[in-house]
Amino acid sequence: MNYLEGLNEEQEAAVLYQGGPLLILAGAGSGKTRVITTRIVHQIESDIASPYEILAMTFTNKAAREMKSRIEQYFGGDRLDLSITTFHSFCARFLRREMAYLDRETNFAIFDSQDQMGVIKRLLKEKGIVEKREPPNRLRTIFSNTKNSGDVTAEPGNEFHASLYRAYNDNLKRQNALDFDDLIMLTCHILTEFEDCRNRYQNRFRHMLVDEFQDTNKAQFKLIQLLTVADGDLCVVGDEDQSIYGWRGADINNILDFRHSYSGVKTFKLERNYRSTQPILDFANAVIAKNLNRHEKKLWTEVKEGESVQILPAQNERDEASLIGNVISRQLTPPQYRECAILFRANYLSRSFEDAFRRLGIPYQLVGGLKFYDRKEIKDLLAYARAVVNPRDWTSCCRALGVPSRSIGARSLELLTPYFKTEGQSLLALKKALADKALRPKQLNAIKTFVPLLEKFSEKATSERPSVWLQGLIDALDYRAYLEREDEGSAEFRVQNIDELMSAMSELEQQGVETMAHFMDYTALVSDQDELDDDCDKISLMTVHAAKGLEFDHVFVVGLEEGVFPNQRAMEDSPNALEEERRLFYVAATRAKRRLVLSHAQYRQTFGTRARTFPSRFVREAKRQAIAPGPSTDSPKKSRIGDLGLQLSLIEQQLASKDVSVEFRPALKQPRYRPGDSVEHATFGAGRIVGFLGRGTGTKVSIHFAGKGTKLFYLDRVPLKKIE
C-alpha cells in the first residue's frame, strides 16, 4: 500500500474509510486532489471496485485530466476504463446515448452563451419586443435559473417571462439544440422518469466521488442523488468557504446540509495546508471567520515563516498598476512570471494593468477574456462543422452562409427562416427557397454554390478525421485568402489562430477524438482554465473566479475598495451575498503560496466617472499583525505607501466615521445630505442615500430604494425630502 505514503493522518483516514456516505471538508491547499485520486487507487488496488464501476465528477476539464493522469500514472500509464469527467461532459455523453427516451435525436448541437443570446434576440425581434424593455442577458439568466432548479416542469413565475421561456425552448428543440443547462436538466429528467435507465446507471456506478461539491446547484445535486443507490459508495469533497458561484445557481446548503440529506454520513476535516505560509493562512483564517454559514475549521501549515501579507495603497488605478508593475519588474525575473498572478473582482479592472505592463515590457496573459473558441475566425469555421453534424442547426447554417461573404444579409435570412420552420432541416429549407426563387438572383446564386458545398462536407464529416475535414474546408473556402481580403492588418494573427485550431484537433485525435461530432462536444465544454498556458513566462491576469483551483508563488489582489470588492450589489442585497463576496476574497488570498499583496486606490474611474473610494472592509477585518507595509518599488512613488500604522489608523477612522456600504463619496462636503440619510423621493418613495459622485454643480446622488434598486440623480435637480 505504498500509495498511502506521504498522506497525513486525516487524509489517510478519508482514503481508507468504507461504510457509507462520506463528506470530506477540504480546506484550501489541503491536498484534496491527492485524497480523491488516492481513494480511487485504493478502491481499485484493494478490489473494492473495478475502474468501470467508478464515477468521479468535477467542474473543469483541467481538473478531470489531472485526476485521471495521476491515477493512470500510478498504474504504469495504462489507460483505464475510468469515468472521470465534468458534470456537463458526463451529461453530454449520457444524452448522446439516451436521448431517444425523449423521442429526440442524439446529434444535437450544444449552444454556447453567444448562440443563446442570438436565439433570444431573434425571438424578441419576432415578437416586436424592444431589447431595452427585456434585456436578452437578463432573460438568459432567468431561463438558466429556471432550468437549474432541477425541475423540468418549472417555469419563470412571471407569465410573460414564462411565455418567452416556452418559445425559447421550442426554438432550441426546432434546431435540435441544447443549452448548457439542458444537459443536466434533461439527464435528470430521463433518470427520474425511466426506471430501467436509472437502474442501469446505478448498477454500473456503484462508487461515486464528487469534487468541488460546494459549487453544485440543485439540479447537479439531484443528478448525484439519482445516480446513487441506497447502499452505494458516495464521497463528496468540498469546502463551503470556497463556495463562490451562488450568482449562477450554486447552493451552499448542499454541503452545509449534506449530513441531513443522507443518513450515517462520516465527516473528515482536512485543515493542514500544503500551499501557503502561516502568515498568509493567519490572514485568510481571520477574514473567513467573519462568515456565519460555515463549518468551523482553521488552516495551518508547518511552514511557519514567511512574508507578512502586504497592503499597497495607491492614488488611482493607473498608479496602482504602475506600482505593482515596478515591483514585478524589479523583484522578479522572467522565469518567475509564470508563478505570478494579478487577481481582480471584475474583468474591467484589467485595463490599467494591461496598459502598464505593455509600457513596462512585462509579458502577460489575460485569462477568461475572449476565449479561443469564441474568436470570430474559429466560430466561423466551426459553424460549418456544427451545421453538418446537426442538419437542424439553423443558427450555425446562417453563420456559415456568411463566410465568406455571400451578400446574404439580415433581410435575406428573415425571408429564409420561414422555410426552415416549415422544412425542419437547413439544407431542405435552402433547396425549397431556391425552388421558390425566394430571394433576388444574386443571393440565389450564392445559395446554389453553398448547398453542394455543405452536402459535400456533410458526407465527409462521418468518415474523415477532424483535422483532415477542417483542412479540406479551409482549402475549399480559400479561407486564408478571405481573411487577407477582409482585414490585412489582423490576417496574420487570425491565420495563427486557425493553425492553433488545427493543432488542437490533431492533439485530440491522439486522445481518441475521431469525429467532428466528438470534437464539437469538446469545444462546447471548454472552460477559462482550460485555456491557461502553464508553460509560458507570463504574468496571469484573471478574475478571482477564473483563479479558483489555481496557485501561484506571488499573488496581487487588486481593486480592494468598498463597492468594487465587495461589489456594490452584494452590499445592497443581503448578508448571504456579502458572505459570498467574503468567500471570494478568501479564495483570492489562498491562491498565494509565498507572497500576498493587497492593493487599493484612493480614486478610481468606473463607467466614465472618477470617484473617491474607500478601502475594502476585508482589509480592515483581517488581523492587524498579519499585515505589513507594501512592497518596495525602489521608485519615487515609494513615499506614497507611507507609515503602516498611520495608514491602518486612517483606514479605520474612515470606515468608522462613514457608512461602510458607501460606494460613491463626496469629493466636496455636501451641506444638505450625508451618506446614510433617509430621504423621500416624489416618485420612488422612501430611500437611503448611498453616496455622491462628482463635484460642484455636476454632483450626483446615489439613492437605494427598497424593491426598486439604486437610482442616480443630479443633486441640484432631484425632488428630495429628508426623513428625520
XYZ file of C-alpha atoms in Angstrom:
724
model
C 0.000 0.000 0.000
C 2.817 2.390 -0.909
C 0.266 4.775 -2.410
C -0.584 5.811 1.171
C 2.936 7.070 1.824
C 3.095 10.799 2.478
C -0.551 11.151 3.493
C -1.225 12.807 6.823
C -3.459 11.128 9.394
C -6.702 12.803 8.293
C -6.011 12.233 4.599
C -5.286 8.537 5.121
C -8.420 8.075 7.209
C -10.534 9.659 4.454
C -8.910 7.458 1.800
C -9.458 4.200 3.687
C -12.954 4.815 5.065
C -15.650 2.447 3.806
C -19.113 2.266 5.285
C -21.495 4.824 3.884
C -21.720 8.387 2.625
C -18.525 10.359 3.182
C -18.103 14.136 3.476
C -14.541 15.444 3.221
C -14.259 19.097 4.212
C -11.061 20.028 2.418
C -9.664 23.462 3.201
C -7.766 25.421 0.562
C -4.447 23.788 -0.323
C -5.112 20.761 1.867
C -4.406 18.173 -0.843
C -7.954 17.266 -1.800
C -6.985 16.165 -5.322
C -4.447 13.767 -3.849
C -7.067 12.398 -1.458
C -9.588 11.831 -4.261
C -7.098 10.163 -6.598
C -5.575 8.049 -3.819
C -9.039 6.923 -2.731
C -9.733 5.755 -6.286
C -6.360 3.961 -6.445
C -7.104 2.298 -3.098
C -10.523 1.099 -4.256
C -9.016 -0.460 -7.387
C -5.936 -1.945 -5.689
C -7.999 -3.397 -2.833
C -10.605 -4.882 -5.203
C -13.287 -2.735 -3.628
C -14.221 -1.508 -7.091
C -13.278 -2.061 -10.707
C -12.383 1.030 -12.773
C -15.601 0.502 -14.744
C -17.705 0.978 -11.574
C -16.143 4.317 -10.560
C -17.524 7.735 -11.479
C -15.737 10.915 -10.406
C -17.176 14.302 -11.324
C -15.713 17.783 -11.071
C -16.189 21.174 -12.730
C -13.299 21.725 -15.154
C -11.700 19.611 -17.850
C -8.322 20.604 -16.418
C -9.143 19.072 -13.007
C -10.590 15.935 -14.612
C -7.498 15.435 -16.773
C -5.189 15.914 -13.810
C -7.023 13.347 -11.687
C -7.128 10.759 -14.448
C -3.468 11.345 -15.297
C -2.364 10.799 -11.683
C -4.285 7.545 -11.404
C -3.090 6.155 -14.736
C 0.477 7.169 -13.889
C 0.274 5.077 -10.722
C -0.811 2.080 -12.776
C 2.109 2.466 -15.155
C 0.474 4.722 -17.710
C -2.215 2.200 -18.660
C -5.453 3.762 -19.897
C -8.145 2.563 -17.515
C -11.872 2.381 -18.139
C -12.428 5.189 -15.638
C -15.169 7.798 -15.824
C -13.522 10.968 -14.510
C -15.337 13.883 -16.060
C -17.117 17.187 -15.588
C -20.833 17.330 -14.856
C -21.614 18.771 -18.292
C -19.360 16.340 -20.172
C -20.951 13.377 -18.377
C -24.428 14.611 -19.253
C -23.483 15.329 -22.879
C -22.277 11.730 -23.299
C -25.310 10.413 -21.442
C -27.692 12.256 -23.754
C -25.814 11.150 -26.872
C -26.729 7.601 -25.822
C -30.107 8.048 -24.148
C -31.880 10.965 -25.880
C -34.187 8.528 -27.632
C -36.062 8.201 -24.318
C -37.390 11.700 -25.056
C -38.034 10.941 -28.755
C -35.287 13.361 -29.713
C -32.232 12.985 -31.925
C -28.790 12.288 -30.487
C -26.862 14.544 -32.886
C -27.970 17.686 -31.066
C -25.900 20.872 -31.027
C -24.757 22.427 -27.750
C -25.393 26.167 -27.876
C -22.953 28.406 -26.044
C -23.844 31.747 -24.458
C -23.429 33.636 -27.746
C -25.744 31.211 -29.530
C -28.291 31.533 -26.736
C -28.188 35.319 -26.956
C -28.726 35.083 -30.709
C -31.815 32.910 -30.236
C -33.237 35.248 -27.586
C -32.606 38.376 -29.671
C -34.305 36.861 -32.734
C -37.194 35.770 -30.541
C -37.653 39.299 -29.191
C -37.497 40.714 -32.719
C -40.135 38.270 -33.963
C -42.437 39.289 -31.124
C -41.771 43.016 -31.583
C -40.265 43.398 -28.113
C -37.650 46.120 -27.635
C -34.420 44.807 -26.079
C -34.239 47.746 -23.659
C -37.522 46.577 -22.194
C -36.385 42.962 -21.861
C -32.549 42.803 -21.914
C -31.508 39.491 -23.534
C -28.803 38.851 -20.960
C -31.316 39.175 -18.127
C -33.684 36.792 -19.900
C -30.858 34.282 -20.342
C -30.202 34.442 -16.587
C -33.910 33.928 -15.815
C -34.060 30.930 -18.157
C -30.867 29.465 -16.673
C -32.075 29.826 -13.090
C -35.330 28.112 -14.027
C -33.522 25.107 -15.503
C -31.057 24.912 -12.621
C -33.934 24.452 -10.185
C -33.805 20.749 -11.032
C -37.469 20.624 -12.051
C -38.078 20.044 -15.759
C -41.643 21.368 -15.422
C -40.608 24.619 -13.753
C -41.253 27.957 -15.444
C -40.466 31.572 -14.508
C -43.025 32.987 -12.086
C -43.845 35.925 -14.358
C -46.287 34.723 -17.043
C -44.769 36.966 -19.699
C -41.307 35.546 -18.993
C -42.818 32.065 -18.905
C -44.230 32.535 -22.414
C -40.814 33.689 -23.671
C -39.220 30.722 -21.901
C -41.534 28.298 -23.700
C -40.854 29.983 -27.039
C -37.099 29.865 -26.377
C -37.202 26.133 -25.634
C -39.368 25.477 -28.693
C -36.799 27.294 -30.816
C -33.956 25.186 -29.424
C -35.924 21.991 -29.969
C -36.695 23.002 -33.574
C -32.950 23.361 -34.164
C -32.172 20.110 -32.322
C -30.070 22.138 -29.897
C -29.496 22.198 -26.141
C -28.033 24.896 -23.953
C -25.659 24.069 -21.082
C -28.439 23.919 -18.506
C -30.441 21.488 -20.660
C -27.597 18.972 -20.423
C -28.125 18.427 -16.706
C -31.868 19.097 -16.612
C -32.704 16.564 -19.338
C -30.332 13.959 -17.895
C -32.145 14.268 -14.569
C -35.478 14.088 -16.369
C -34.612 10.797 -18.102
C -33.179 9.235 -14.930
C -36.278 10.286 -12.989
C -38.893 9.115 -15.478
C -37.328 5.918 -16.819
C -36.543 3.352 -14.139
C -34.745 0.933 -16.454
C -32.274 3.648 -17.460
C -31.784 4.746 -13.848
C -31.146 1.167 -12.696
C -28.627 0.626 -15.475
C -26.514 3.603 -14.439
C -26.889 2.991 -10.709
C -25.763 -0.615 -11.127
C -22.732 0.488 -13.087
C -21.528 3.447 -10.995
C -21.605 1.956 -7.511
C -18.675 4.119 -6.396
C -19.115 7.845 -6.899
C -16.863 10.771 -5.988
C -17.750 14.445 -6.374
C -15.105 17.167 -6.315
C -15.850 20.844 -5.509
C -19.170 19.772 -4.006
C -19.770 23.282 -2.633
C -20.265 24.524 -6.204
C -23.146 22.185 -7.086
C -26.585 23.609 -7.768
C -29.953 21.979 -7.113
C -30.012 20.195 -10.484
C -26.484 18.807 -10.065
C -27.246 17.559 -6.563
C -30.391 15.910 -7.917
C -28.229 14.196 -10.564
C -25.914 12.881 -7.842
C -28.870 11.513 -5.898
C -30.338 9.851 -8.995
C -27.050 8.086 -9.750
C -26.547 6.854 -6.181
C -28.095 3.604 -4.943
C -29.168 3.285 -1.332
C -26.188 1.147 -0.330
C -23.769 2.757 -2.790
C -20.452 4.405 -2.065
C -20.744 8.213 -2.275
C -17.861 10.501 -1.368
C -18.218 14.285 -1.712
C -15.275 16.627 -1.268
C -15.536 20.371 -0.883
C -15.136 23.499 1.180
C -18.071 25.803 1.843
C -15.564 28.604 2.466
C -14.816 28.450 -1.260
C -18.431 28.463 -2.460
C -18.364 31.412 -4.886
C -20.939 30.614 -7.569
C -24.234 31.476 -5.893
C -24.856 34.035 -8.641
C -25.124 31.208 -11.170
C -27.191 28.874 -9.031
C -24.697 27.059 -6.778
C -26.379 26.169 -3.497
C -24.079 26.283 -0.464
C -26.729 24.374 1.502
C -25.846 21.245 -0.479
C -22.619 20.944 1.506
C -23.832 22.571 4.730
C -26.819 20.192 4.947
C -25.249 17.089 3.396
C -25.422 15.249 6.720
C -29.194 15.766 6.687
C -29.578 14.600 3.063
C -28.025 11.183 3.715
C -28.089 9.049 6.846
C -24.923 7.859 8.541
C -22.616 10.442 6.965
C -18.994 10.283 8.120
C -17.128 13.612 8.089
C -13.392 14.270 7.875
C -11.770 17.700 8.010
C -8.571 18.431 6.100
C -7.086 21.542 7.730
C -3.379 21.106 7.097
C -2.357 23.337 4.210
C 0.443 22.360 1.826
C 0.372 25.512 -0.297
C 0.787 28.696 1.703
C 2.912 30.051 4.547
C 1.415 30.520 8.025
C 1.230 34.353 7.786
C -0.939 34.020 4.663
C -3.120 31.423 6.372
C -3.475 33.553 9.518
C -4.752 36.348 7.314
C -7.167 34.091 5.412
C -8.467 32.484 8.622
C -9.140 35.919 10.114
C -11.108 37.007 7.051
C -13.322 33.939 6.670
C -14.039 33.669 10.405
C -16.474 36.576 9.963
C -18.843 34.340 7.980
C -21.641 32.557 9.826
C -22.678 29.914 7.235
C -19.717 27.573 7.518
C -18.246 24.544 9.257
C -15.668 25.527 11.855
C -12.123 24.873 10.649
C -8.768 26.600 10.715
C -5.995 26.121 8.184
C -2.441 25.563 9.422
C 0.909 24.619 7.966
C 4.328 23.520 9.106
C 5.823 26.397 7.096
C 5.641 28.896 9.951
C 7.976 31.511 8.495
C 7.182 33.729 5.548
C 6.434 37.239 4.360
C 3.594 39.032 6.055
C 0.602 39.921 3.947
C 1.301 43.352 2.478
C -1.014 46.270 1.791
C -0.288 48.686 -1.048
C -2.313 51.930 -1.193
C -2.293 53.884 -4.460
C -3.595 57.215 -5.695
C -5.635 55.828 -8.605
C -5.935 52.791 -10.865
C -3.014 53.892 -13.074
C -0.800 54.412 -10.038
C -1.876 51.024 -8.664
C -0.901 49.234 -11.872
C 2.410 51.100 -12.172
C 3.387 50.396 -8.563
C 2.710 46.674 -8.973
C 4.405 46.632 -12.369
C 7.520 48.179 -10.825
C 7.501 45.602 -8.020
C 7.317 42.782 -10.563
C 9.940 44.152 -12.954
C 12.431 44.944 -10.161
C 11.968 41.937 -7.916
C 11.073 39.049 -10.239
C 12.929 37.537 -13.177
C 11.077 36.479 -16.370
C 11.111 32.747 -15.431
C 9.235 33.714 -12.245
C 6.470 35.478 -14.167
C 4.578 32.223 -14.666
C 4.303 31.995 -10.869
C 2.736 35.443 -10.522
C -0.935 36.427 -10.812
C -2.941 39.650 -10.678
C -6.428 38.869 -9.361
C -9.405 41.214 -9.590
C -13.131 41.168 -8.895
C -14.255 42.059 -12.438
C -12.697 41.993 -15.904
C -12.864 45.756 -16.444
C -10.143 46.176 -13.783
C -7.582 44.545 -16.079
C -7.272 47.503 -18.448
C -4.909 49.623 -16.338
C -2.646 46.605 -15.764
C -2.565 45.712 -19.447
C -1.582 49.309 -20.240
C 1.096 49.408 -17.533
C 2.557 46.006 -18.404
C 2.779 46.886 -22.098
C 4.547 50.108 -21.170
C 6.969 48.321 -18.849
C 7.570 45.443 -21.256
C 6.139 42.819 -18.883
C 4.619 39.854 -20.784
C 1.159 38.803 -19.600
C -1.778 36.569 -20.483
C -5.374 37.587 -19.854
C -7.247 34.514 -18.645
C -11.012 34.466 -19.036
C -11.190 37.259 -21.590
C -12.192 36.372 -25.134
C -11.926 32.592 -25.217
C -10.089 30.941 -28.069
C -13.225 29.164 -29.292
C -15.167 32.450 -29.155
C -12.869 34.185 -31.671
C -14.633 35.096 -34.904
C -12.464 33.078 -37.286
C -12.791 29.981 -35.076
C -16.563 30.291 -34.723
C -16.876 30.905 -38.478
C -15.184 27.623 -39.395
C -16.852 25.649 -36.617
C -20.234 26.947 -37.788
C -19.746 24.719 -40.866
C -18.870 21.803 -38.596
C -21.942 22.286 -36.448
C -24.175 22.698 -39.486
C -23.061 19.366 -40.968
C -23.129 17.486 -37.639
C -26.666 18.682 -36.932
C -28.765 19.295 -40.091
C -31.314 21.191 -37.992
C -28.869 23.742 -36.584
C -30.245 26.760 -38.419
C -28.216 29.197 -36.286
C -24.916 27.685 -37.436
C -26.101 27.326 -41.020
C -26.923 31.041 -41.158
C -23.475 31.905 -39.840
C -21.799 29.601 -42.368
C -23.786 31.263 -45.161
C -21.978 34.493 -44.382
C -18.445 33.050 -44.511
C -17.005 34.077 -46.877
C -19.413 36.916 -47.582
C -22.169 35.868 -49.978
C -24.219 39.086 -49.862
C -26.840 37.386 -47.729
C -27.766 39.845 -45.010
C -30.310 40.075 -42.233
C -33.225 40.711 -44.610
C -32.402 37.615 -46.683
C -32.193 35.479 -43.549
C -35.594 36.767 -42.436
C -37.034 35.541 -45.735
C -35.282 32.163 -45.437
C -36.216 31.415 -41.798
C -39.892 30.531 -42.511
C -38.640 27.866 -44.927
C -36.607 26.326 -42.106
C -39.619 26.340 -39.788
C -41.616 24.508 -42.447
C -38.971 22.061 -43.692
C -37.244 21.364 -40.364
C -33.736 21.000 -41.844
C -31.294 23.621 -43.069
C -30.462 22.089 -46.459
C -34.093 21.266 -47.214
C -35.039 24.858 -46.360
C -32.400 26.296 -48.686
C -33.393 23.977 -51.540
C -37.054 24.899 -51.151
C -36.160 28.605 -51.139
C -34.202 28.057 -54.352
C -37.155 26.304 -55.972
C -39.477 29.150 -54.965
C -36.962 31.807 -56.036
C -37.490 33.428 -52.639
C -34.529 35.829 -52.973
C -33.011 38.065 -55.583
C -30.840 36.429 -58.302
C -27.518 37.385 -56.670
C -28.470 35.756 -53.362
C -29.980 32.718 -55.103
C -26.723 32.152 -56.999
C -24.827 32.296 -53.703
C -27.100 29.634 -52.200
C -26.679 27.477 -55.323
C -22.935 27.264 -54.626
C -23.355 26.913 -50.850
C -25.757 23.939 -50.897
C -23.448 21.452 -52.700
C -20.534 22.620 -50.553
C -22.454 21.809 -47.374
C -23.632 18.477 -48.801
C -20.073 17.505 -49.720
C -18.671 18.207 -46.270
C -21.676 16.602 -44.557
C -20.723 13.322 -46.225
C -17.072 13.680 -45.230
C -17.818 14.555 -41.590
C -18.561 10.953 -40.634
C -15.565 9.400 -42.362
C -12.669 11.853 -42.111
C -10.590 12.766 -39.094
C -11.470 16.267 -37.791
C -8.129 17.817 -38.821
C -8.398 16.377 -42.339
C -12.002 17.564 -42.641
C -11.112 21.062 -41.477
C -8.135 21.372 -43.820
C -10.355 20.381 -46.723
C -12.910 23.024 -45.742
C -10.238 25.735 -45.420
C -8.959 24.879 -48.897
C -12.442 24.794 -50.412
C -13.299 28.195 -48.957
C -9.847 29.624 -49.689
C -10.303 30.877 -46.153
C -6.823 32.291 -45.589
C -7.162 34.492 -48.681
C -10.594 35.567 -47.396
C -9.010 36.726 -44.121
C -6.452 38.749 -46.078
C -9.197 40.431 -48.100
C -11.314 41.148 -45.032
C -8.593 42.755 -42.893
C -4.974 42.564 -43.950
C -3.780 44.031 -40.642
C -5.209 41.239 -38.490
C -4.940 38.421 -41.015
C -1.606 37.053 -39.771
C -2.855 36.786 -36.188
C -6.111 35.154 -37.302
C -4.285 32.656 -39.514
C -2.178 31.717 -36.479
C -5.430 31.010 -34.606
C -6.562 28.746 -37.441
C -3.226 26.888 -37.243
C -3.733 26.538 -33.497
C -7.183 25.074 -34.131
C -5.618 22.501 -36.441
C -3.072 21.651 -33.721
C -5.828 21.256 -31.138
C -7.666 18.855 -33.431
C -4.524 16.782 -34.004
C -3.827 16.555 -30.271
C -7.385 15.463 -29.513
C -7.243 12.853 -32.263
C -4.299 11.298 -30.415
C -6.551 11.166 -27.324
C -9.260 9.268 -29.180
C -11.394 12.006 -30.741
C -12.332 10.506 -34.116
C -15.255 12.522 -35.489
C -16.324 16.127 -35.866
C -19.296 15.445 -33.591
C -16.987 14.403 -30.767
C -14.747 17.404 -31.358
C -17.727 19.775 -31.253
C -18.659 18.456 -27.803
C -15.138 19.248 -26.623
C -15.200 22.842 -27.895
C -18.626 23.476 -26.378
C -17.470 22.448 -22.899
C -14.144 24.308 -22.677
C -13.703 26.490 -19.558
C -11.483 29.516 -18.883
C -8.869 27.431 -17.063
C -8.571 25.042 -19.989
C -7.046 27.911 -21.959
C -4.476 28.867 -19.312
C -0.944 28.296 -20.614
C 1.007 26.898 -17.651
C 4.288 26.765 -19.552
C 4.734 30.390 -20.612
C 6.777 33.015 -18.787
C 3.927 35.491 -18.480
C 2.056 37.190 -15.654
C -1.502 35.867 -15.394
C -4.281 38.476 -15.224
C -7.620 36.984 -14.218
C -10.737 37.347 -12.152
C -10.810 35.560 -8.812
C -13.497 33.250 -10.202
C -11.159 32.179 -13.008
C -8.342 31.577 -10.480
C -10.338 29.037 -8.472
C -8.265 25.863 -8.069
C -5.004 27.517 -9.163
C -1.972 28.572 -7.115
C 0.920 30.993 -7.601
C 4.039 31.964 -5.657
C 3.171 35.658 -5.917
C -0.415 36.916 -5.816
C -1.578 40.532 -6.061
C -5.247 41.068 -5.202
C -6.153 44.478 -6.611
C -9.078 46.891 -6.558
C -9.835 46.277 -2.892
C -12.305 49.085 -2.336
C -15.828 49.243 -0.975
C -18.220 48.905 -3.893
C -15.596 47.147 -6.017
C -14.594 44.202 -3.817
C -17.039 43.622 -2.167
C -19.115 44.883 -5.050
C -21.980 47.300 -4.581
C -24.692 44.802 -5.476
C -23.640 42.413 -2.721
C -23.537 45.220 -0.153
C -27.079 46.245 -1.017
C -28.502 42.750 -1.411
C -28.352 40.522 1.656
C -25.981 39.129 4.310
C -25.720 35.931 2.237
C -24.494 37.897 -0.781
C -21.891 39.658 1.339
C -20.750 36.324 2.771
C -20.172 35.075 -0.774
C -18.063 38.165 -1.503
C -16.008 37.354 1.593
C -15.596 33.760 0.422
C -14.454 35.089 -2.937
C -11.811 37.210 -1.218
C -10.768 34.174 0.845
C -10.298 32.212 -2.376
C -8.140 35.030 -3.753
C -5.937 35.113 -0.647
C -5.449 31.345 -0.539
C -4.138 31.222 -4.122
C -0.851 32.641 -2.763
C 1.974 30.267 -1.841
C 4.743 32.635 -0.722
C 3.617 36.215 -1.105
C 0.275 38.012 -0.900
C -0.076 41.714 -1.707
C -3.361 43.634 -1.406
C -3.830 46.937 -3.212
C -6.475 49.649 -3.294
C -6.785 53.064 -4.918
C -7.912 56.339 -3.374
C -9.696 57.289 -6.594
C -10.953 55.020 -9.337
C -12.571 55.741 -12.680
C -15.536 53.496 -13.366
C -18.157 53.840 -16.090
C -16.544 57.063 -17.296
C -16.572 58.874 -13.934
C -13.799 59.292 -11.379
C -14.924 58.782 -7.784
C -13.406 58.803 -4.298
C -13.125 55.291 -2.903
C -12.502 53.729 0.497
C -10.528 50.585 1.358
C -12.402 47.292 1.422
C -13.748 46.017 4.719
C -11.874 42.773 4.013
C -8.583 44.564 4.584
C -9.876 46.086 7.827
C -11.338 42.823 9.141
C -8.047 40.933 8.922
C -5.764 40.574 11.906
C -3.571 43.636 12.144
C -0.425 41.622 12.825
C -0.922 39.790 9.531
C -0.410 42.970 7.502
C 2.902 44.653 6.716
C 3.899 47.730 4.674
C 3.587 47.447 0.938
C 6.498 46.094 -1.102
C 9.261 48.484 -2.022
C 9.300 49.582 -5.640
C 12.645 51.399 -5.456
C 10.940 54.295 -7.226
C 9.919 57.865 -6.324
C 6.357 56.636 -5.773
C 7.517 54.647 -2.761
C 6.704 57.571 -0.469
C 3.006 57.177 -1.261
C 2.878 53.971 0.764
C 3.632 55.852 3.976
C 3.788 54.567 7.512
C 1.793 51.371 8.076
C 0.435 52.348 11.474
C -0.749 55.675 10.134
C -2.322 54.010 7.078
C -4.263 51.456 9.128
C -5.331 54.089 11.629
C -6.566 56.309 8.791
C -8.454 53.429 7.208
C -10.162 52.603 10.498
C -11.131 56.237 11.082
C -12.596 56.478 7.591
C -14.595 53.282 7.920
C -15.730 54.036 11.457
C -16.957 57.536 10.645
C -18.823 56.601 7.458
C -21.388 54.054 6.406
C -19.073 51.308 5.110
C -21.570 50.313 2.413
C -20.929 53.577 0.560
C -19.515 53.289 -2.935
C -19.581 56.927 -4.062
C -18.227 59.532 -1.631
C -18.463 63.322 -1.827
C -15.416 64.996 -3.318
C -16.620 68.169 -1.546
C -18.761 68.264 1.572
C -22.459 68.231 0.751
C -24.288 70.748 3.014
C -27.730 69.189 2.793
C -27.259 65.432 2.989
C -24.832 62.759 4.148
C -24.442 59.101 3.131
C -26.874 57.039 5.175
C -29.544 59.739 5.367
C -33.126 58.582 4.871
C -34.939 60.618 2.230
C -38.232 60.622 0.359
C -38.415 60.993 -3.424
C -41.555 62.315 -5.087
C -41.781 59.295 -7.420
C -39.838 56.403 -5.842
C -40.802 56.972 -2.213
C -38.554 56.343 0.799
C -34.900 55.561 0.202
C -31.400 55.738 1.681
C -28.520 57.834 0.340
C -25.696 55.533 -0.716
C -23.213 58.250 -1.658
C -22.224 61.007 -4.042
C -20.495 61.153 -7.406
C -18.656 64.127 -8.864
C -18.411 67.644 -7.508
C -19.873 71.135 -7.759
C -22.978 71.677 -9.867
C -22.439 68.312 -11.551
C -22.696 66.343 -8.292
C -24.926 63.264 -8.488
C -26.519 61.477 -5.555
C -26.961 57.680 -5.445
C -30.097 56.550 -3.579
C -31.221 52.991 -2.849
C -34.987 52.386 -2.843
C -36.200 49.108 -1.330
C -37.569 46.860 -4.055
C -36.726 49.379 -6.777
C -32.944 49.296 -6.845
C -30.392 52.102 -6.731
C -31.006 55.286 -8.754
C -28.622 58.115 -9.657
C -29.835 61.761 -9.759
C -28.330 65.220 -10.156
C -28.299 66.592 -6.608
C -29.423 70.093 -7.538
C -32.427 68.809 -9.525
C -33.787 65.850 -7.573
C -37.011 66.438 -5.549
C -35.954 65.101 -2.118
C -37.233 65.493 1.401
C -35.093 64.417 4.341
C -36.749 61.939 6.707
C -35.671 62.584 10.294
